[in-house]
Short mmCIF file of C-alpha atoms in Angstrom, two decimals:
data_model
loop_
_atom_site.label_atom_id
_atom_site.label_comp_id
_atom_site.label_asym_id
_atom_site.label_seq_id
_atom_site.Cartn_x
_atom_site.Cartn_y
_atom_site.Cartn_z
CA LEU A 1 52.00 13.74 219.65
CA VAL A 2 51.94 15.98 216.59
CA ALA A 3 51.61 19.08 218.80
CA PHE A 4 54.51 17.88 220.97
CA LEU A 5 56.78 17.31 217.97
CA ALA A 6 55.79 20.61 216.36
CA GLY A 7 56.37 22.47 219.65
CA ARG A 8 59.72 20.80 220.12
CA GLY A 9 60.87 21.71 216.61
CA TRP A 10 59.59 25.28 217.03
CA GLY A 11 61.36 25.59 220.41
CA ARG A 12 64.65 24.37 218.97
CA GLY A 13 64.33 26.86 216.14
CA ILE A 14 63.84 29.69 218.63
CA VAL A 15 66.77 28.62 220.81
CA ARG A 16 69.16 27.88 217.90
CA PRO A 17 70.63 31.45 217.75
CA LEU A 18 71.35 31.30 221.48
CA THR A 19 72.96 27.89 221.08
CA ARG A 20 75.24 29.25 218.32
CA LEU A 21 76.10 32.26 220.51
CA ARG A 22 76.89 29.99 223.47
CA GLY A 23 79.10 27.79 221.28
CA ALA A 24 81.01 30.82 219.99
CA LEU A 25 81.53 32.14 223.54
CA ALA A 26 82.88 28.76 224.64
CA GLY A 27 85.70 29.24 222.12
CA VAL A 28 86.77 32.65 223.47
CA ARG A 29 90.10 32.51 225.29
CA ALA A 30 90.31 34.50 228.53
CA ASP A 31 93.83 35.68 227.74
CA ALA A 32 92.91 36.81 224.19
CA PRO A 33 89.24 37.80 224.01
CA ASP A 34 88.07 38.36 220.43
CA ALA A 35 84.56 39.54 219.59
CA SER A 36 84.99 38.52 215.95
CA VAL A 37 84.30 34.88 216.91
CA LEU A 38 80.71 35.77 217.71
CA PRO A 39 78.21 34.75 215.03
CA ALA A 40 76.72 37.33 212.70
CA PRO A 41 73.47 39.00 213.77
CA GLU A 42 70.57 36.55 213.51
CA GLY A 43 67.76 39.01 212.85
CA THR A 44 66.22 38.35 216.26
CA GLU A 45 66.11 41.58 218.23
CA GLU A 46 66.78 40.12 221.67
CA VAL A 47 69.56 37.76 220.54
CA ASP A 48 71.21 40.48 218.46
CA ALA A 49 71.10 42.87 221.44
CA LEU A 50 72.72 40.19 223.61
CA ARG A 51 75.36 39.58 220.90
CA GLU A 52 76.14 43.33 220.77
CA ALA A 53 76.44 43.53 224.56
CA LEU A 54 78.79 40.53 224.60
CA ALA A 55 80.88 42.01 221.75
CA THR A 56 81.20 45.29 223.68
CA LEU A 57 82.21 43.37 226.82
CA LEU A 58 84.80 41.28 224.95
CA ASN A 59 86.29 44.34 223.21
CA GLY A 60 86.50 46.19 226.53
CA HIS A 61 88.16 43.20 228.15
CA ALA A 62 90.67 42.98 225.29
CA ASP A 63 91.48 46.70 225.66
CA SER A 64 91.95 46.30 229.42
CA LEU A 65 94.29 43.34 228.92
CA THR A 66 96.33 45.31 226.37
CA ARG A 67 96.67 48.26 228.77
CA ALA A 68 97.57 45.95 231.67
CA ARG A 69 100.23 44.18 229.61
CA ARG A 70 101.69 47.50 228.43
CA PHE A 71 101.70 48.78 232.02
CA ALA A 72 103.46 45.63 233.26
CA ALA A 73 106.10 45.92 230.53
CA ASP A 74 106.68 49.60 231.30
CA ALA A 75 106.87 48.91 235.03
CA ALA A 76 109.36 46.10 234.51
CA HIS A 77 111.51 48.39 232.37
CA GLU A 78 111.36 51.22 234.92
CA LEU A 79 112.35 48.84 237.73
CA ARG A 80 115.13 47.15 235.75
CA THR A 81 117.17 50.36 235.38
CA PRO A 82 117.55 51.26 239.08
CA LEU A 83 117.97 47.61 240.00
CA THR A 84 120.86 47.24 237.53
CA THR A 85 122.41 50.45 238.87
CA ALA A 86 122.15 49.27 242.47
CA LEU A 87 123.63 45.88 241.62
CA GLY A 88 126.53 47.58 239.82
CA GLU A 89 127.20 49.84 242.81
CA LEU A 90 127.17 46.88 245.18
CA GLU A 91 129.54 44.98 242.91
CA LEU A 92 131.93 47.96 243.00
CA ALA A 93 131.70 48.04 246.78
CA GLU A 94 132.40 44.32 246.94
CA ARG A 95 135.55 44.76 244.83
CA GLY A 96 136.67 47.64 247.05
CA GLY A 97 137.03 50.08 244.15
CA GLU A 98 136.31 53.79 243.95
CA SER A 99 137.35 54.72 247.45
CA SER A 100 136.62 58.42 246.82
CA ARG A 101 132.91 57.77 246.43
CA ASP A 102 130.65 55.62 248.53
CA PRO A 103 129.04 52.96 246.26
CA ILE A 104 126.97 51.54 249.13
CA ALA A 105 125.37 54.93 249.79
CA ARG A 106 124.62 55.34 246.07
CA ALA A 107 123.16 51.83 245.93
CA ARG A 108 121.06 52.60 249.01
CA ARG A 109 119.79 55.79 247.33
CA THR A 110 119.02 53.91 244.12
CA LEU A 111 117.13 51.21 246.02
CA GLY A 112 115.23 53.96 247.85
CA ASP A 113 114.26 55.44 244.48
CA MET A 114 113.16 52.01 243.35
CA ALA A 115 111.06 51.57 246.51
CA THR A 116 109.40 54.92 245.76
CA LEU A 117 108.70 53.77 242.22
CA VAL A 118 107.14 50.55 243.51
CA GLU A 119 104.93 52.55 245.89
CA ARG A 120 103.78 54.72 242.98
CA LEU A 121 103.02 51.63 240.92
CA LEU A 122 100.95 50.24 243.78
CA VAL A 123 99.00 53.49 243.94
CA LEU A 124 98.34 53.23 240.20
CA SER A 125 97.09 49.67 240.56
CA VAL A 126 94.20 50.78 242.79
CA PRO A 127 91.14 52.23 241.01
CA PHE A 128 91.07 55.98 241.53
CA ASP A 129 88.02 57.84 242.75
CA ALA A 130 88.80 61.57 242.66
CA GLY A 131 85.95 62.34 245.05
CA SER A 132 87.40 60.20 247.83
CA ALA A 133 91.11 60.93 247.31
CA PRO A 134 92.78 62.19 250.49
CA ARG A 135 94.31 65.62 250.17
CA GLU A 136 97.27 66.89 252.12
CA ALA A 137 99.03 70.24 251.99
CA VAL A 138 102.75 69.84 251.28
CA ASP A 139 105.49 72.41 251.76
CA LEU A 140 107.18 72.82 248.37
CA ASP A 141 110.48 73.66 250.06
CA ASP A 142 110.46 70.24 251.77
CA VAL A 143 109.79 68.46 248.48
CA VAL A 144 112.60 70.30 246.67
CA SER A 145 115.00 69.82 249.58
CA GLU A 146 114.33 66.06 249.69
CA ALA A 147 114.86 65.80 245.92
CA ILE A 148 118.16 67.66 246.15
CA GLU A 149 119.34 65.47 249.05
CA THR A 150 119.12 62.39 246.82
CA LEU A 151 121.77 63.81 244.46
CA ASP A 152 125.51 63.29 244.65
CA ALA A 153 127.54 66.08 246.29
CA SER A 154 128.88 67.20 242.90
CA GLN A 155 125.35 67.52 241.53
CA ARG A 156 124.09 69.33 244.65
CA ALA A 157 126.89 71.89 244.33
CA ARG A 158 125.56 72.92 240.92
CA ILE A 159 122.05 73.68 242.21
CA SER A 160 120.89 76.93 243.71
CA VAL A 161 117.29 77.25 244.91
CA THR A 162 115.51 80.40 246.07
CA MET A 163 111.96 79.91 247.26
CA GLU A 164 109.26 81.95 248.90
CA PRO A 165 108.66 80.83 252.47
CA ASP A 166 105.64 78.61 253.12
CA ALA A 167 104.97 77.71 249.49
CA MET A 168 102.25 75.10 250.05
CA VAL A 169 100.79 72.85 247.37
#
C-alpha cells in the first residue's frame, strides 16, 4: 500500500508539468493563438522541448493568420474599386446619360479586369511549388496588344508601340 501511494504521488509529480501545459493549451483560441499563455520552462528537458515546439507552432500559426487577414483585406480593397466603377458605369447606362461614350462597354471591361484579378487571387491562394509550375512561352506583342485593347479610344490614341517581331517571354 505504501509503495502504491508513493508511486502514485511520484507519477503525479512527473506528469504535473504536462498537465499544466495541457491546461494552458486548452485556453489558446484558434483565431488568436498566443504562445505567451504557455507556462514557463519547468526544468524537465523533454517537457521544455515540447513547450518550445508548441510555442514555435503557435507563433507560426499567429503569423499565418496575420498574413491571411492582411491578404483578405487587400483583396477586398482591390476588388471594391473595380466593382464600384462598374456599378457607376451601369448606373449611367441605366439613366441614359453620356451618349458619346458607351458605359456598358466600360463596365464590361471593368468587370473583365475584376475577373482577371479574382483569377490571380485564386492562383495566389494555392501553395506554389516552383519545380512543378507549368511554363508557357508567350508572345510579348500579344500581351501588349491585349493590354492596349482594354483602354478607351482616347487613351489608345496616345500610345505608340514598336516591338521586335517574335519577342517571346
